[in-house]
Short mmCIF file of C-alpha atoms and ligand atoms in Angstrom, two decimals:
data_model
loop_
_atom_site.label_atom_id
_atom_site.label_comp_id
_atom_site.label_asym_id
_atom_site.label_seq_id
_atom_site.Cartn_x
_atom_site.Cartn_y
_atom_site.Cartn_z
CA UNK A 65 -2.60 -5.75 -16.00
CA UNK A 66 -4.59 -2.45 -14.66
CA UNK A 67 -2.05 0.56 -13.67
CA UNK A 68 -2.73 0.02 -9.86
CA UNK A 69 -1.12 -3.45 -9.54
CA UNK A 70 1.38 -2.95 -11.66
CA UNK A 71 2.68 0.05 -9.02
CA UNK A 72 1.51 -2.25 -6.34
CA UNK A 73 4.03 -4.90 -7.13
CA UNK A 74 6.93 -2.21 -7.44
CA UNK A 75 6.01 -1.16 -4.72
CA UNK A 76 6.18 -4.36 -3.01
CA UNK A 77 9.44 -5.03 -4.56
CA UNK A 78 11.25 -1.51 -3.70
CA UNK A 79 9.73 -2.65 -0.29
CA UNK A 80 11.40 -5.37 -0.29
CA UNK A 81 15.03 -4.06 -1.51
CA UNK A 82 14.79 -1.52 1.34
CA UNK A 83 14.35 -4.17 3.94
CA UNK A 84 17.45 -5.99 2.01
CA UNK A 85 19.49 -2.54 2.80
CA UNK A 86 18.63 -2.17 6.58
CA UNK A 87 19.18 -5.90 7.19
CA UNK A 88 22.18 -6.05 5.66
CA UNK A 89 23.48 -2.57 7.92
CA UNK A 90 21.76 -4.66 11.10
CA UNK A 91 24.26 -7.55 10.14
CA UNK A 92 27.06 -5.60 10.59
CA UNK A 93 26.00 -2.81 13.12
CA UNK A 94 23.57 -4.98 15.80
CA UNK A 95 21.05 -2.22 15.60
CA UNK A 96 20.00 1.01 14.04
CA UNK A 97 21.11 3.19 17.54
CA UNK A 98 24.68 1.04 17.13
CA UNK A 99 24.65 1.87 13.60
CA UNK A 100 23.82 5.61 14.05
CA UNK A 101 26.82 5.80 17.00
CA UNK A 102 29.52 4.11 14.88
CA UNK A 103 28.74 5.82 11.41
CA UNK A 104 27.22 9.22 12.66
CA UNK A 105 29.49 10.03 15.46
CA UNK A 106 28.49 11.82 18.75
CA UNK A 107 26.36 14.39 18.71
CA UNK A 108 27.20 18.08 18.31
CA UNK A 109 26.98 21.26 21.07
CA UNK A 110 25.61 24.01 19.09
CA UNK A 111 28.36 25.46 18.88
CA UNK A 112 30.54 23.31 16.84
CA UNK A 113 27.04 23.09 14.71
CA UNK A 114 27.67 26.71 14.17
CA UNK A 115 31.31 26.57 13.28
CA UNK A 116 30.85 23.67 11.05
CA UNK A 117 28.18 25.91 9.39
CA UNK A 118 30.21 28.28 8.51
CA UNK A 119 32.79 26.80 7.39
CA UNK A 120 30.67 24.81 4.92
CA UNK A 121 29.08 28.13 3.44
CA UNK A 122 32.60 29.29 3.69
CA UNK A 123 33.40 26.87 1.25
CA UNK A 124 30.07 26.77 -0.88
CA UNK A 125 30.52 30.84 -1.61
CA UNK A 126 27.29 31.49 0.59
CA UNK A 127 29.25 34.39 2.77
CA UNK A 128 27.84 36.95 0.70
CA UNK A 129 30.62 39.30 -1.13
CA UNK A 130 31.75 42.66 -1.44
CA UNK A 131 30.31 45.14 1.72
CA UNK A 132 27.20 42.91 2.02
CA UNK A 133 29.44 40.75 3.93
CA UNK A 134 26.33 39.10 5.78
CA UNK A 135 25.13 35.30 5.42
CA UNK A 136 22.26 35.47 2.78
CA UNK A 137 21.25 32.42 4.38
CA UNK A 138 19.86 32.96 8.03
CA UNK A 139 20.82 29.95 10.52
CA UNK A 140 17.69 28.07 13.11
CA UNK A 141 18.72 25.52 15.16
CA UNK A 142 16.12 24.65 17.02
CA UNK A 143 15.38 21.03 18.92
CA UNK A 144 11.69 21.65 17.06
CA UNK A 145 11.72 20.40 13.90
CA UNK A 146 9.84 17.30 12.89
CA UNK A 147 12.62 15.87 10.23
CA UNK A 148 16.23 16.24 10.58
CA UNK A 149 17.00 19.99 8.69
CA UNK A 150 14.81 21.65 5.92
CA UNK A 151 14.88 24.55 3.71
CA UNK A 152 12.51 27.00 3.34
CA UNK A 153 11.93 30.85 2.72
CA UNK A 154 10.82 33.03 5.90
CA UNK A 155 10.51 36.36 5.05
CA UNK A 156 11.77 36.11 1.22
CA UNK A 157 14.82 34.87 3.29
CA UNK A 158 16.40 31.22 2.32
CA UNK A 159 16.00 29.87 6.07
CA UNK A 160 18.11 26.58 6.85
CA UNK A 161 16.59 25.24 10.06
CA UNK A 162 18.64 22.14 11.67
CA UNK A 163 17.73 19.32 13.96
CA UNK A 164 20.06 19.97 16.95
CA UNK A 165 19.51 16.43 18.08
CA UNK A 166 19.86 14.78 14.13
CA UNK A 167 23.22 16.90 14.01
CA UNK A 168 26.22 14.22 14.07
CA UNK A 169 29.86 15.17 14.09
CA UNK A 170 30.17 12.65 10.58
CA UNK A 171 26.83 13.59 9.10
CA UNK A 172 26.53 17.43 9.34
CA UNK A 173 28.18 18.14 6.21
CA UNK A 174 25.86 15.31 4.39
CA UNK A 175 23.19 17.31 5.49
CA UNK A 176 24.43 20.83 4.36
CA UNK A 177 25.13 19.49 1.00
CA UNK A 178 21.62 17.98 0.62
CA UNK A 179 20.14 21.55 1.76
CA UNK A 180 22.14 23.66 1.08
CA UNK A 181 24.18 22.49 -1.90
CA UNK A 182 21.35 20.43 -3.67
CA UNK A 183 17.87 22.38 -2.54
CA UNK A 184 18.53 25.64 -2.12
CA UNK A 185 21.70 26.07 -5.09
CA UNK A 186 18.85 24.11 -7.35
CA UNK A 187 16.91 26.95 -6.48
CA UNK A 188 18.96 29.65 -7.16
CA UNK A 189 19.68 27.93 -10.54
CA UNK A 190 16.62 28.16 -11.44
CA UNK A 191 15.01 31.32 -10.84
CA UNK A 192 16.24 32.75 -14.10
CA UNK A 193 15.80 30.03 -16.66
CA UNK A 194 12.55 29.96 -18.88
CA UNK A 195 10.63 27.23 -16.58
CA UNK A 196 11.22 29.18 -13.31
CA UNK A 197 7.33 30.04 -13.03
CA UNK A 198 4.64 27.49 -13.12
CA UNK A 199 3.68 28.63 -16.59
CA UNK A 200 6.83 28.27 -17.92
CA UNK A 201 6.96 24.71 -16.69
CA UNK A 202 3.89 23.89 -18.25
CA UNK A 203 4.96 25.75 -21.44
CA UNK A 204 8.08 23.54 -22.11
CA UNK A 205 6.27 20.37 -20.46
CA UNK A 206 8.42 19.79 -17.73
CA UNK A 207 8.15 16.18 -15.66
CA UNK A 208 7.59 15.99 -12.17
CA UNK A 209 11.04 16.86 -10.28
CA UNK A 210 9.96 15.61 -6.44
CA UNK A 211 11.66 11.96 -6.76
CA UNK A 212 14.87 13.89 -8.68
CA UNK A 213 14.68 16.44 -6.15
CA UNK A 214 15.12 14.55 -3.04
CA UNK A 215 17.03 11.10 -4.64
CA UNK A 216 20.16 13.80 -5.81
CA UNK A 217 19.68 14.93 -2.26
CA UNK A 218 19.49 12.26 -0.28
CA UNK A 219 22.20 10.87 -2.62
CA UNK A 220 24.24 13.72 -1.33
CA UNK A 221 23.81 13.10 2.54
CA UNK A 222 25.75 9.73 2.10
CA UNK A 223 28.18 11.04 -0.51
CA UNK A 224 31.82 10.37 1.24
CA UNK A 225 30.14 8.94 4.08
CA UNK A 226 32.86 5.90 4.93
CA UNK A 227 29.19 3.82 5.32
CA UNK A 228 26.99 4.86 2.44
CA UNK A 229 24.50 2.72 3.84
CA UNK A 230 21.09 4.06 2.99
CA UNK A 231 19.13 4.22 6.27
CA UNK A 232 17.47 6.89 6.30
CA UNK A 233 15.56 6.31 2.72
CA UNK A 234 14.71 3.14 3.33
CA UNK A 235 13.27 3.23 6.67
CA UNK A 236 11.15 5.81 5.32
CA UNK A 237 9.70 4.01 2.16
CA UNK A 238 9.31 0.75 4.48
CA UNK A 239 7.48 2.93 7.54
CA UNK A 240 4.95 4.02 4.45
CA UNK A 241 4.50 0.67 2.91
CA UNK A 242 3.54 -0.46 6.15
CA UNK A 243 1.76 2.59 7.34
CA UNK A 244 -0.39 2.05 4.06
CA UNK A 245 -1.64 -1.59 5.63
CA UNK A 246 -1.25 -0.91 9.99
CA UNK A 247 -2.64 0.99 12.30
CA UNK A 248 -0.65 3.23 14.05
CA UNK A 249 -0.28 1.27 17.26
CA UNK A 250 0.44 -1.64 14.93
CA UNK A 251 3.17 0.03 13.26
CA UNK A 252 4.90 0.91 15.60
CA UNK A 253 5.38 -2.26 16.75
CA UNK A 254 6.71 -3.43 13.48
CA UNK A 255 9.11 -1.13 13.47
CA UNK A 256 10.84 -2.45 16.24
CA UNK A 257 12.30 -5.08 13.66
CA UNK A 258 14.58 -2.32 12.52
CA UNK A 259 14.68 0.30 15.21
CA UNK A 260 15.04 0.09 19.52
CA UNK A 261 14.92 3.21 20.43
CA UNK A 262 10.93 3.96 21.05
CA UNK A 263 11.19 7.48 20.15
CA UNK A 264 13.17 7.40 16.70
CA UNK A 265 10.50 4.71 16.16
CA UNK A 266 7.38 6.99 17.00
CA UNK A 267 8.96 9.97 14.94
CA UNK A 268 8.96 7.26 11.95
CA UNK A 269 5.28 6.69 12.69
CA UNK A 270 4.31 10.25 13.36
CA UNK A 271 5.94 11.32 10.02
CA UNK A 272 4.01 8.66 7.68
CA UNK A 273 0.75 9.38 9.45
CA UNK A 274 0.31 12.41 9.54
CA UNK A 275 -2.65 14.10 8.13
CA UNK A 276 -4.52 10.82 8.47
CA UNK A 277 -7.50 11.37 10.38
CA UNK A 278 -8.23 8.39 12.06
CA UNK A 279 -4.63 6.89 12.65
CA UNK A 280 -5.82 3.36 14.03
CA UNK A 281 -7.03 2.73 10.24
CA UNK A 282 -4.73 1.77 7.73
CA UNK A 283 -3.57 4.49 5.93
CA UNK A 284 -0.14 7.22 5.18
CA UNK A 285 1.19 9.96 3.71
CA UNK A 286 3.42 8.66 1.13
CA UNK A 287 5.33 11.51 -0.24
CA UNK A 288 7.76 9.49 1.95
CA UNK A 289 8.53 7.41 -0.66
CA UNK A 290 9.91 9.84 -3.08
CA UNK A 291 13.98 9.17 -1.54
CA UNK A 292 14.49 5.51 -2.32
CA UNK A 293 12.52 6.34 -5.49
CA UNK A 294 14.65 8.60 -6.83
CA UNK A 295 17.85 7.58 -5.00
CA UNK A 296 17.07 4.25 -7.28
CA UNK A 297 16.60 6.02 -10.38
CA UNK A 298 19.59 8.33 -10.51
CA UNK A 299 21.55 5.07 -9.64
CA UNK A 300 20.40 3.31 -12.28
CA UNK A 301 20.90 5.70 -14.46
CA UNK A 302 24.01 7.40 -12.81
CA UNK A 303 26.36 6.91 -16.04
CA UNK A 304 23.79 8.78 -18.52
CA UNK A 305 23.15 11.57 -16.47
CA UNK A 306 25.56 14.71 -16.36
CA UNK A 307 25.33 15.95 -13.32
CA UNK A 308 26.71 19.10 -13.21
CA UNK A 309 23.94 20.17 -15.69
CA UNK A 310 21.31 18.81 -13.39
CA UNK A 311 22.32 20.98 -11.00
CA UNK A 312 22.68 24.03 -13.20
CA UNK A 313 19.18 23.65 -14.98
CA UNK A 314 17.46 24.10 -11.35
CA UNK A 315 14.24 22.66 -10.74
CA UNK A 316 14.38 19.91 -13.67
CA UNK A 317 13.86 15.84 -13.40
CA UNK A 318 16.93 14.03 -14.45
CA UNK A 319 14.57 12.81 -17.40
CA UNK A 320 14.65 16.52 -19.09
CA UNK A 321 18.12 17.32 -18.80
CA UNK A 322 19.18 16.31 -22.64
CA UNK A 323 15.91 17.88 -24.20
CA UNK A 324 16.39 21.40 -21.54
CA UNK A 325 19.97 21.81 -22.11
CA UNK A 326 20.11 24.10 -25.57
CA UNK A 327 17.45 26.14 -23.65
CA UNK A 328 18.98 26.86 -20.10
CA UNK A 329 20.64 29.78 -19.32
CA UNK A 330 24.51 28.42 -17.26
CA UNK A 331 26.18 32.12 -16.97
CA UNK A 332 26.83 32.18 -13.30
CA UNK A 333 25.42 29.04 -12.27
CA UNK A 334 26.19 27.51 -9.09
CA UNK A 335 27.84 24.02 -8.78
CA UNK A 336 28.48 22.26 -5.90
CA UNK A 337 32.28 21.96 -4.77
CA UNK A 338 32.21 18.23 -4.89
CA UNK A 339 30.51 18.25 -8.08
CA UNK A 340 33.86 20.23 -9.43
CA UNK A 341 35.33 16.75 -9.69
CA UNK A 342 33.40 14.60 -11.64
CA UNK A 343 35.58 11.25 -11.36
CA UNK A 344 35.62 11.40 -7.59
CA UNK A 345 32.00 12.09 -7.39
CA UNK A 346 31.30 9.18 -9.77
CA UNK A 347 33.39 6.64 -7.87
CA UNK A 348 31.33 7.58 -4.87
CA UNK A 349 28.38 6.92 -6.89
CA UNK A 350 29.50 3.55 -7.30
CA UNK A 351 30.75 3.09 -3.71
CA UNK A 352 27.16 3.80 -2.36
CA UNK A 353 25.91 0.68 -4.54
CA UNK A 354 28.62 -1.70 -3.18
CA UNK A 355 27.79 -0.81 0.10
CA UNK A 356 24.15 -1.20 -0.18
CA UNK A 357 24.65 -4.46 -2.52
CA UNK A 358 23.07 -2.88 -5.11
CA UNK A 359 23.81 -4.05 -8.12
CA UNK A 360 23.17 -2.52 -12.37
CA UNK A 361 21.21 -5.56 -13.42
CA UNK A 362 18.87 -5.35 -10.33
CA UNK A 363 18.12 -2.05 -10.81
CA UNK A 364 17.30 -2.30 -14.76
CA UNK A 365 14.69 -4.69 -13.93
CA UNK A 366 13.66 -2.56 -10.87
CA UNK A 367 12.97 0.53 -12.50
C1 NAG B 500 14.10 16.39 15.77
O1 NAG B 500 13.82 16.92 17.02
C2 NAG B 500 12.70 16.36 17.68
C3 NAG B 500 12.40 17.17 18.88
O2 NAG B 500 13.56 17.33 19.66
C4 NAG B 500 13.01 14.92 17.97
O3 NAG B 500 11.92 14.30 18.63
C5 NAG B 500 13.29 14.18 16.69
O4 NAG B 500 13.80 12.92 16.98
C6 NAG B 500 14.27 14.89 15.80
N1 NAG B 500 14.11 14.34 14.47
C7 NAG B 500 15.04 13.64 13.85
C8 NAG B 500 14.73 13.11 12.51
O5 NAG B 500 16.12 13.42 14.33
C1 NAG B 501 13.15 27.94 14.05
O1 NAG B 501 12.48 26.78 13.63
C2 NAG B 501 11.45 26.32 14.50
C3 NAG B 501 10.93 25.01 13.94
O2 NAG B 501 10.49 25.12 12.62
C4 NAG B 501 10.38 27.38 14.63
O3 NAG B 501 9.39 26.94 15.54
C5 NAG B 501 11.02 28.67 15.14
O4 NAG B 501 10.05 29.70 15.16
C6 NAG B 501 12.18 29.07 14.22
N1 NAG B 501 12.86 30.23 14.82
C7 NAG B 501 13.20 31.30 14.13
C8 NAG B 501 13.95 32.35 14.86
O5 NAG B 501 12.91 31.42 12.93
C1 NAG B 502 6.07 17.24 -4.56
O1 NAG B 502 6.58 18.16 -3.62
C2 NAG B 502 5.75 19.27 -3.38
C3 NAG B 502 6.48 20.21 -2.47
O2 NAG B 502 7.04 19.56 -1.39
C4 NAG B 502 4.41 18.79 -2.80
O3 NAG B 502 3.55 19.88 -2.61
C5 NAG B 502 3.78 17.77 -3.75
O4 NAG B 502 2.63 17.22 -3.16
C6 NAG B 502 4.76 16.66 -4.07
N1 NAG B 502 4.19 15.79 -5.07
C7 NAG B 502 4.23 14.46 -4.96
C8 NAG B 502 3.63 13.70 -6.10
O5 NAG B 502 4.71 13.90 -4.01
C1 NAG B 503 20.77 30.85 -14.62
C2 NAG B 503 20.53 31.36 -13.24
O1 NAG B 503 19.44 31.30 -12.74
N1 NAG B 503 21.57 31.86 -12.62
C3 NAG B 503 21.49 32.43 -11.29
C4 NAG B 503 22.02 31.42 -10.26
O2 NAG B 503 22.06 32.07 -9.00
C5 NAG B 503 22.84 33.24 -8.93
C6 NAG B 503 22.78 33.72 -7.50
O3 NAG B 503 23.76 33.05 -6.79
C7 NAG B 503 22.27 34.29 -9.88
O4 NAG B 503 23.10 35.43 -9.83
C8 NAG B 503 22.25 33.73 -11.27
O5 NAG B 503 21.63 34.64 -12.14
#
């Protein structure tokens, strides 16, 4: 069978696990906006954004040390910000911008530990090992890292959620399947299936087709897809993979860990807290597949 229907079909069949995963949270929420109120918790003033902030980089060792007693990473919240947070460098300056209205009195710290304790301390991992530059990637032949990158991520929003459910992820990789086949007017109607609220809905829409220049054709931007992906893969492969090296190699796929590890420089790495405990971390691996009635043999023939 030719390459292109062969991803087709898993494409079609992660589509169709991530419809399992928001019907199943619609069974026992109602809707997404009474699923986001009962799991996610009111939203925040900036204020107690701030505060929580702090306390999180508090924890994490980001307070800076010694006299330099300032926050190496500067703070936006802004209300203008097409996704929920990001991560970026503004000025040579590791910038965390948040979402005010995405920030949820239960799902702030989710969100600091994808940015802040999976992006950015990936980062910082990695600027001195021997890949850190492109041509030291290509030198030791390393894979891909965006499905890695954003799975351990968005694996880290739910972590101790009491609802692990993955929303987020697979709204996303369903908006893009459909995107790839509806208009934009089109989709946004089939949205409605999963979400009320008209303007979450035409955020979802706005996100997957963007860059498209005629958005009443068929057609997405489906780097979208790359959290359910690699949320999936990690899963499946969750008791293989240490991963407290993962985070310590920086930039790597969970596929080069073994064959990167002799070579990687781990002198003043930085871990995660909740990676510290490796047994709690793993049962919460395994809570996030109950909850989204995932199960091992479904994912070997998945992936
Ligand atoms: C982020 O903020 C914009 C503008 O206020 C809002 O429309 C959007 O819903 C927010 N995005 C998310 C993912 O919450
Ligand atoms: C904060 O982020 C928003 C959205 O990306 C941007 O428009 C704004 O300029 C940023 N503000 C600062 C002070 O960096
Ligand atoms: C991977 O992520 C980078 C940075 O966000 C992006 O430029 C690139 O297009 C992505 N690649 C794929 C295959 O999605
Ligand atoms: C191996 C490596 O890149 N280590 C770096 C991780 O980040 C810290 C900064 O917090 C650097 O000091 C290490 O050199």
């Amino acid at each position: 069978m030719p390459l292109y229907l062969l991803l087709l079909i898993f494409k079609c069949l992660l589509s169709s696990q991530a419809v399992r995963i928001m019907e199943l949270a619609l069974q026992k929420y109602g809707s997404y906006e009474k699923f986001e109120q009962a799991t996610g918790g009111n939203l925040l003033t900036k204020s107690r954004i701030w505060y929580h902030v702090k306390k999180y980089m508090e924890k994490e060792g980001c307070m800076g040390e010694g006299r330099e007693k300032k926050r190496y990473i500067v703070v936006n919240l802004t209300d203008d910000l097409l996704s929920r947070a990001s991560m970026t460098v503004v000025n040579s300056r590791p910038t965390l911008t948040i979402n005010i209205s995405a920030a949820r009195e239960q799902w702030l710290e989710g969100m600091l530990r994808h940015e802040i304790s999976t992006h950015f301390f990936r980062g910082i991992n990695n600027s001195h090992q021997p890949w850190s530059s492109g041509g030291g990637r290509k030198k030791h032949g390393l894979r891909p890292i965006n499905s890695t990158e954003e799975g351990l991520a968005s694996i880290h929003s739910v972590l101790f959620r009491k609802d692990p459910t993955l929303w987020h992820a697979t709204l996303l990789y369903y908006t893009v399947y459909q995107a790839s086949r509806m208009s934009f007017s089109q989709l946004f109607h089939n949205l409605g299936r999963f979400v009320h609220d008209p303007n979450t809905r035409w955020d979802y829409c706005v996100r997957t087709k963007q860059g498209q220049t005629d958005t009443a054709l068929p057609g997405c931007f489906s780097k979208d897809q790359v959290y359910l992906d690699g949320i999936l893969k990690i899963l499946r492969h969750r008791d293989k993979i240490d991963f407290q090296l993962l985070m310590a190699l920086g930039k790597v796929s969970y596929e080069d860990v073994e064959r990167l590890k002799s070579l990687a420089l781990l002198e003043h790495v930085r871990i995660p807290h909740f990676l510290q405990d490796q047994a709690r971390y793993t049962e919460q691996l395994h809570k996030i597949m109950e909850v989204n009635q995932l199960t091992d043999e479904e994912l070997c023939t998945l992936i």
